[in-house]
XYZ file of C-alpha atoms in Angstrom:
446
model
C 23.704 -73.049 21.533
C 26.808 -74.442 20.084
C 26.216 -76.556 16.559
C 24.881 -79.590 17.101
C 26.793 -82.431 16.249
C 26.011 -84.455 13.302
C 25.024 -88.018 14.137
C 26.386 -89.664 11.087
C 23.572 -92.014 11.555
C 20.250 -92.883 12.888
C 17.659 -90.625 11.346
C 20.348 -89.542 9.176
C 19.913 -92.601 6.594
C 16.152 -91.414 6.030
C 17.524 -87.938 5.548
C 19.999 -89.588 2.858
C 17.713 -91.758 1.329
C 14.862 -88.648 0.634
C 18.232 -86.536 -0.913
C 18.926 -90.048 -3.227
C 14.879 -89.302 -4.402
C 15.391 -85.694 -4.793
C 18.658 -85.678 -6.595
C 17.364 -88.349 -8.892
C 14.383 -86.282 -10.087
C 16.020 -83.118 -10.181
C 19.342 -84.395 -12.629
C 16.855 -87.213 -14.330
C 13.605 -85.605 -14.856
C 14.561 -82.589 -17.325
C 15.883 -85.784 -19.849
C 13.281 -88.208 -19.281
C 10.801 -85.343 -20.309
C 12.125 -85.491 -23.758
C 10.562 -88.711 -24.412
C 7.420 -86.556 -25.040
C 8.996 -84.310 -27.665
C 7.722 -86.319 -30.961
C 3.839 -86.233 -29.480
C 4.340 -82.528 -28.330
C 5.927 -81.510 -31.987
C 2.679 -83.193 -33.425
C 0.245 -81.924 -31.525
C 1.341 -78.500 -31.238
C 2.882 -78.368 -34.511
C 6.242 -76.870 -33.504
C 10.254 -77.763 -34.507
C 12.572 -80.085 -32.180
C 14.132 -77.070 -30.772
C 10.972 -75.606 -29.682
C 10.305 -78.291 -27.793
C 14.195 -78.700 -26.304
C 13.334 -75.164 -24.664
C 11.016 -77.474 -22.092
C 14.085 -78.804 -20.883
C 16.062 -75.914 -21.109
C 13.916 -74.020 -19.192
C 13.881 -77.009 -15.985
C 17.960 -76.801 -15.742
C 17.804 -73.197 -16.211
C 15.569 -72.694 -13.145
C 17.275 -75.714 -11.115
C 21.220 -73.702 -11.627
C 19.888 -70.267 -11.722
C 17.118 -69.847 -8.892
C 20.399 -70.557 -6.470
C 20.433 -67.920 -4.584
C 16.594 -67.652 -4.238
C 16.712 -70.969 -2.728
C 19.371 -69.973 -0.765
C 17.577 -66.943 0.774
C 14.740 -68.862 1.409
C 16.265 -71.747 3.270
C 18.036 -69.190 5.572
C 14.680 -67.611 6.524
C 12.534 -70.403 6.673
C 14.418 -73.554 7.358
C 14.818 -76.517 4.819
C 11.385 -78.365 5.620
C 8.854 -75.717 5.018
C 10.894 -74.926 1.558
C 10.903 -78.190 0.351
C 7.207 -79.170 1.094
C 6.365 -75.961 -1.361
C 8.870 -76.921 -3.621
C 7.390 -80.447 -3.669
C 3.953 -78.959 -4.482
C 4.900 -76.790 -6.823
C 7.248 -79.238 -9.024
C 4.004 -81.511 -9.202
C 1.348 -78.274 -9.969
C 3.636 -77.514 -12.577
C 3.188 -81.113 -14.438
C 0.104 -81.340 -13.973
C -1.103 -78.133 -15.253
C 0.970 -78.590 -18.502
C -1.294 -81.808 -19.160
C -3.974 -79.357 -19.475
C -2.161 -76.791 -21.687
C -3.226 -76.022 -25.344
C 0.493 -74.107 -26.807
C 4.051 -74.516 -26.621
C 3.909 -71.093 -24.686
C 1.968 -72.312 -21.521
C 4.257 -75.935 -21.671
C 7.318 -73.574 -20.551
C 5.344 -72.019 -17.900
C 3.915 -74.837 -16.432
C 6.206 -77.766 -17.250
C 9.484 -75.292 -17.617
C 9.133 -72.725 -14.995
C 7.012 -73.946 -12.632
C 8.508 -77.642 -11.810
C 11.778 -76.025 -12.593
C 11.251 -73.599 -10.028
C 9.586 -76.670 -7.483
C 12.739 -78.738 -8.199
C 14.793 -76.618 -7.275
C 13.774 -75.400 -4.303
C 13.621 -79.461 -2.988
C 17.517 -80.178 -4.413
C 19.348 -77.603 -2.324
C 17.991 -77.921 0.831
C 18.265 -81.651 0.406
C 21.840 -81.309 0.041
C 22.462 -78.542 3.299
C 20.450 -81.323 5.318
C 22.844 -83.904 4.188
C 25.757 -81.974 5.159
C 24.099 -81.180 8.802
C 23.507 -85.136 9.283
C 26.825 -86.531 8.333
C 30.337 -85.446 8.987
C 32.692 -88.531 9.167
C 30.774 -90.403 7.010
C 29.926 -87.248 4.739
C 31.912 -88.767 1.699
C 30.089 -91.840 1.559
C 26.931 -89.911 1.951
C 27.113 -87.863 -0.950
C 28.183 -90.420 -2.847
C 24.986 -92.623 -2.154
C 22.758 -88.950 -2.421
C 24.548 -88.651 -5.933
C 23.869 -92.171 -7.329
C 20.165 -91.326 -7.496
C 20.574 -89.505 -10.630
C 21.714 -92.452 -12.737
C 18.983 -94.936 -10.846
C 16.052 -92.388 -11.678
C 17.225 -91.494 -15.324
C 17.488 -95.633 -15.981
C 13.531 -95.968 -14.801
C 12.032 -92.719 -15.595
C 12.812 -92.620 -19.568
C 11.493 -95.932 -19.843
C 8.726 -95.437 -17.458
C 8.001 -92.270 -19.451
C 7.830 -94.479 -22.586
C 5.219 -96.750 -21.121
C 3.036 -94.017 -19.733
C 3.337 -91.939 -23.086
C 1.944 -95.563 -25.158
C -1.272 -96.487 -22.711
C -2.146 -92.305 -21.540
C -0.524 -90.171 -24.848
C 1.818 -87.281 -23.167
C -1.310 -85.128 -21.558
C -2.048 -88.756 -18.966
C 1.791 -89.048 -18.776
C 1.898 -85.650 -17.404
C -0.539 -85.872 -15.250
C 1.016 -89.298 -13.476
C 4.479 -87.507 -13.672
C 2.883 -84.816 -11.824
C 1.463 -87.135 -9.226
C 5.103 -88.595 -8.877
C 6.879 -85.561 -8.151
C 4.750 -85.458 -5.197
C 7.018 -87.562 -3.498
C 9.132 -84.635 -2.948
C 6.831 -83.654 -0.407
C 7.431 -86.963 1.423
C 11.072 -86.587 1.611
C 10.443 -82.826 2.414
C 8.807 -84.149 5.604
C 11.699 -86.067 6.502
C 13.889 -83.557 6.826
C 14.129 -83.141 10.349
C 15.669 -80.246 11.717
C 18.665 -80.970 14.418
C 18.095 -78.167 16.695
C 14.906 -79.545 17.475
C 16.409 -82.292 19.179
C 19.044 -80.249 20.676
C 16.069 -77.678 22.239
C 14.131 -80.594 23.964
C 17.671 -82.040 25.412
C 18.052 -78.415 26.553
C 15.017 -77.993 28.248
C 15.148 -81.058 30.280
C 18.310 -80.322 31.291
C 17.107 -77.034 32.573
C 14.032 -78.143 34.338
C 16.109 -80.926 36.269
C 18.868 -77.988 37.426
C 15.847 -75.635 38.737
C 13.929 -78.622 40.668
C 17.618 -79.700 42.296
C 18.214 -75.618 43.217
C 14.238 -75.145 44.598
C 14.515 -78.382 46.919
C 16.310 -77.230 49.732
C 14.966 -74.736 52.062
C 16.891 -71.352 53.591
C 19.803 -69.971 51.709
C 20.307 -72.331 49.264
C 17.255 -71.869 48.046
C 17.444 -68.039 47.804
C 21.160 -68.500 46.501
C 19.267 -70.901 43.670
C 16.660 -68.288 43.034
C 19.284 -65.237 42.592
C 20.968 -67.874 40.073
C 18.266 -68.701 37.730
C 17.466 -64.623 38.136
C 20.928 -63.961 36.957
C 20.802 -66.323 34.330
C 17.546 -65.271 33.290
C 18.626 -61.774 33.017
C 21.923 -62.753 31.533
C 19.612 -64.711 28.657
C 18.062 -61.751 28.220
C 21.022 -59.342 28.171
C 22.649 -61.792 25.280
C 19.042 -61.454 23.543
C 19.157 -58.092 22.684
C 21.893 -57.223 20.866
C 21.555 -60.360 18.483
C 21.335 -59.481 15.221
C 19.065 -60.652 12.276
C 19.718 -63.500 10.258
C 22.095 -63.232 6.839
C 19.618 -64.042 4.088
C 22.904 -64.355 1.670
C 26.125 -64.602 2.936
C 28.765 -62.762 0.639
C 31.382 -63.381 2.956
C 32.175 -66.864 1.334
C 33.950 -64.846 -1.190
C 36.367 -64.092 0.945
C 37.641 -67.723 1.366
C 40.166 -68.050 -1.563
C 39.179 -72.177 -1.674
C 35.849 -70.998 -2.541
C 36.625 -68.846 -5.337
C 38.877 -71.324 -7.237
C 36.601 -73.821 -6.384
C 33.955 -71.456 -8.547
C 36.445 -70.801 -11.439
C 37.180 -74.256 -11.811
C 33.614 -75.623 -11.826
C 32.592 -72.935 -14.262
C 35.184 -73.869 -16.603
C 33.822 -77.554 -16.249
C 30.467 -76.808 -17.088
C 31.235 -75.855 -20.181
C 32.504 -79.343 -21.339
C 31.077 -81.842 -18.966
C 28.162 -82.681 -20.502
C 28.840 -82.399 -24.385
C 29.516 -86.065 -24.811
C 26.347 -87.449 -23.460
C 24.686 -85.063 -25.561
C 26.599 -86.143 -28.728
C 27.625 -89.263 -28.071
C 24.306 -91.406 -29.646
C 25.022 -89.243 -33.172
C 28.427 -89.608 -33.161
C 27.671 -93.333 -32.743
C 25.241 -93.315 -35.734
C 27.408 -91.364 -37.953
C 30.325 -94.034 -37.759
C 27.757 -96.795 -38.929
C 26.162 -97.921 -35.378
C 23.021 -98.813 -35.558
C 20.384 -96.948 -33.766
C 19.399 -99.715 -31.135
C 23.299 -100.192 -30.093
C 23.966 -96.606 -30.213
C 21.549 -95.632 -28.090
C 22.291 -98.601 -25.663
C 25.550 -96.874 -25.518
C 24.190 -94.376 -22.856
C 22.766 -97.440 -20.882
C 26.453 -98.452 -20.571
C 27.752 -94.962 -19.056
C 24.562 -95.087 -16.573
C 25.235 -98.609 -15.391
C 28.777 -97.991 -14.624
C 27.844 -94.392 -12.829
C 25.419 -96.047 -10.387
C 28.455 -98.022 -8.958
C 31.183 -95.494 -9.458
C 29.410 -92.650 -7.518
C 28.869 -94.591 -3.988
C 32.407 -96.249 -4.266
C 34.185 -92.679 -4.977
C 32.664 -91.544 -1.958
C 34.221 -94.553 0.083
C 37.366 -93.930 -1.106
C 36.564 -89.958 -0.188
C 36.189 -91.040 3.105
C 39.393 -92.508 3.859
C 41.241 -90.912 6.451
C 44.236 -90.462 4.084
C 42.015 -89.176 1.133
C 39.982 -87.105 2.985
C 42.352 -84.138 3.395
C 43.068 -84.094 -0.058
C 39.582 -84.461 -1.255
C 40.397 -81.116 -3.475
C 42.746 -83.286 -5.265
C 41.051 -86.058 -5.938
C 38.195 -84.413 -7.490
C 41.058 -82.347 -9.484
C 41.865 -85.776 -10.258
C 38.631 -87.132 -11.545
C 38.149 -84.068 -13.675
C 41.239 -84.965 -15.381
C 40.216 -88.308 -16.009
C 37.521 -87.207 -17.752
C 38.635 -84.767 -20.105
C 41.560 -87.024 -20.841
C 38.821 -89.646 -21.691
C 36.918 -87.186 -24.131
C 40.212 -86.405 -25.681
C 41.272 -90.177 -26.528
C 37.660 -91.166 -27.588
C 37.624 -88.386 -30.497
C 38.819 -90.881 -32.924
C 36.793 -93.998 -32.124
C 36.210 -94.888 -35.445
C 34.155 -98.565 -34.551
C 31.736 -99.726 -32.102
C 34.169 -101.563 -29.398
C 36.246 -98.186 -29.404
C 32.912 -96.408 -28.407
C 32.041 -99.448 -25.800
C 35.457 -98.535 -23.951
C 34.932 -95.096 -23.743
C 31.589 -95.265 -22.025
C 33.153 -97.716 -19.463
C 36.070 -94.956 -18.522
C 33.437 -91.933 -19.307
C 31.152 -93.470 -16.818
C 33.883 -94.190 -13.938
C 35.254 -90.606 -14.206
C 31.833 -88.922 -14.687
C 30.471 -90.424 -11.557
C 33.705 -89.375 -9.863
C 33.167 -85.823 -10.358
C 29.473 -85.936 -9.624
C 29.708 -87.912 -6.272
C 32.770 -84.943 -4.994
C 31.787 -81.565 -6.928
C 29.160 -80.904 -3.554
C 31.105 -82.893 -0.919
C 34.278 -80.851 -2.117
C 32.124 -77.175 -1.328
C 31.184 -78.592 1.695
C 34.823 -79.543 2.957
C 35.652 -75.712 2.145
C 33.197 -73.441 3.266
C 31.658 -76.038 6.141
C 28.132 -76.937 7.160
C 26.890 -73.463 8.525
C 27.775 -71.596 5.313
C 27.231 -74.046 2.427
C 23.490 -72.797 2.443
C 24.494 -69.337 0.384
C 27.763 -71.257 -1.257
C 25.579 -73.942 -3.226
C 23.195 -71.047 -4.128
C 26.067 -68.737 -5.416
C 27.572 -71.410 -7.452
C 24.287 -72.591 -9.029
C 24.093 -68.966 -10.629
C 27.650 -68.737 -11.746
C 26.891 -71.966 -13.235
C 23.495 -71.448 -15.085
C 26.090 -68.289 -16.485
C 28.341 -71.166 -17.869
C 24.812 -73.553 -19.334
C 24.166 -69.931 -21.204
C 27.629 -68.900 -22.742
C 27.895 -72.345 -23.940
C 24.684 -74.886 -24.458
C 25.588 -78.359 -25.252
C 22.657 -78.711 -27.017
C 22.348 -75.743 -29.354
C 25.552 -74.151 -29.659
C 27.872 -76.892 -30.101
C 25.447 -79.077 -32.478
C 25.491 -76.227 -34.862
C 29.228 -76.280 -34.819
C 28.660 -79.740 -35.477
C 26.490 -79.070 -38.176
C 29.258 -76.498 -39.807
C 32.149 -78.588 -39.276
C 30.226 -82.126 -40.070
C 33.143 -83.307 -37.555
C 32.315 -84.630 -34.047
C 36.004 -85.300 -33.314
C 36.797 -81.386 -32.937
C 33.739 -81.325 -30.490
C 35.403 -83.826 -28.413
C 38.762 -82.243 -28.275
C 37.052 -79.115 -26.912
C 35.222 -80.475 -24.751
C 37.971 -82.660 -22.968
C 40.390 -79.782 -23.580
C 37.694 -77.629 -20.996
C 37.498 -80.103 -18.090
C 41.358 -80.989 -18.643
C 41.696 -77.210 -18.035
C 39.123 -76.812 -14.977
C 41.143 -80.523 -13.716
C 44.745 -78.451 -13.882
C 43.628 -74.830 -12.433
C 41.585 -76.187 -9.259
C 44.804 -78.560 -8.891
C 47.505 -76.053 -9.297
C 45.273 -73.351 -7.693
C 44.974 -75.331 -4.182
C 48.424 -76.351 -4.054
C 50.040 -72.751 -4.699
C 47.576 -70.644 -3.260
C 46.150 -72.732 -0.452
C 49.086 -75.197 0.775
C 51.238 -71.791 0.808
C 48.982 -69.917 2.950
C 48.940 -73.109 5.285
C 52.775 -72.675 5.269
C 52.781 -69.088 6.188
C 53.000 -67.858 10.311
């Protein structure tokens, strides 16, 4: 049958809620775990860099296992994959509460939980794309808002759990919370089921009408039904197996442009939030006020993502959503560059406001642009390959390790902010210019 038309509502709002929760866990959980690092350092007698590997491994699994998730979704569907992912994510944190050394933590909280969250994150975005079409930019913006909402709630919750139950009890309860991913997976009802039911009812009515008349009409009805059955059998024979991973998307110039720009973007996008607190402390800002800067970014981000999704859904904006994405990256990069010389708390607060707006715009549009380029049918393969390529970008220039060493060597944060901002600006210019030159000219050619 032809692809089912997205309902743009109805059960889709429940799917959107599930995607909101999954996105929140996927992006916020690796950062929220850092609350437990000091206790882990004491118990296992290791350094901060050793415990930081837990979050790094989680993110590496989230990005690096993209093609594996795509293959599993194409083979088994979104709902079974998400249910398995929820169980793996929960099991990883529960087993981590019984570990006795840091290596076991890497394997449980890092590998197992990271893989579980990866198996939830990608299918939830695919299901969101199947349920929404006209309202898809708004849906993507609302789902992306799960990241700042969960980050602002999971970190304080982790601190409370740590004080009352210790890190082992906190890990155990966090593992229980991750079972909500299974609930989100259970509501991801495929649209094909509704389509098959409608087709079955229509076929039953047709057969009943054809068999009621007596004589020649009935024979004609039988012959037509026989013919249709033979036709169906004949059509089923040449049917080929499903593609586990569709590499034909690399023939799409828009996908190539998007992937290259996203690779450059990842190199500099996450640097300012990681270094901001230490940067503020070095300029003489007290610890509590320095930590509050991240809260400002998160608060602005919560409202920026849905608002940007609404703007991207406007009739005159949606055909040019790639240029809006390019503008948001340019805005983010210029914010980094302009804030490099901020020397007082007021300047840093202004930077956080503008960074929160631009960061939320990038987060709301990144997957919407990819869906618009490749379409919903090839999105499962496209997102897996994009996440894998982003994983290489994270490995080439990891913000938490390589950039911090550069700061230690130079004793100057300005250079890092200039470098990060220039990388984001470069990705914006590449996306905008390449889209205009390659894609628009290709459309004009007869």
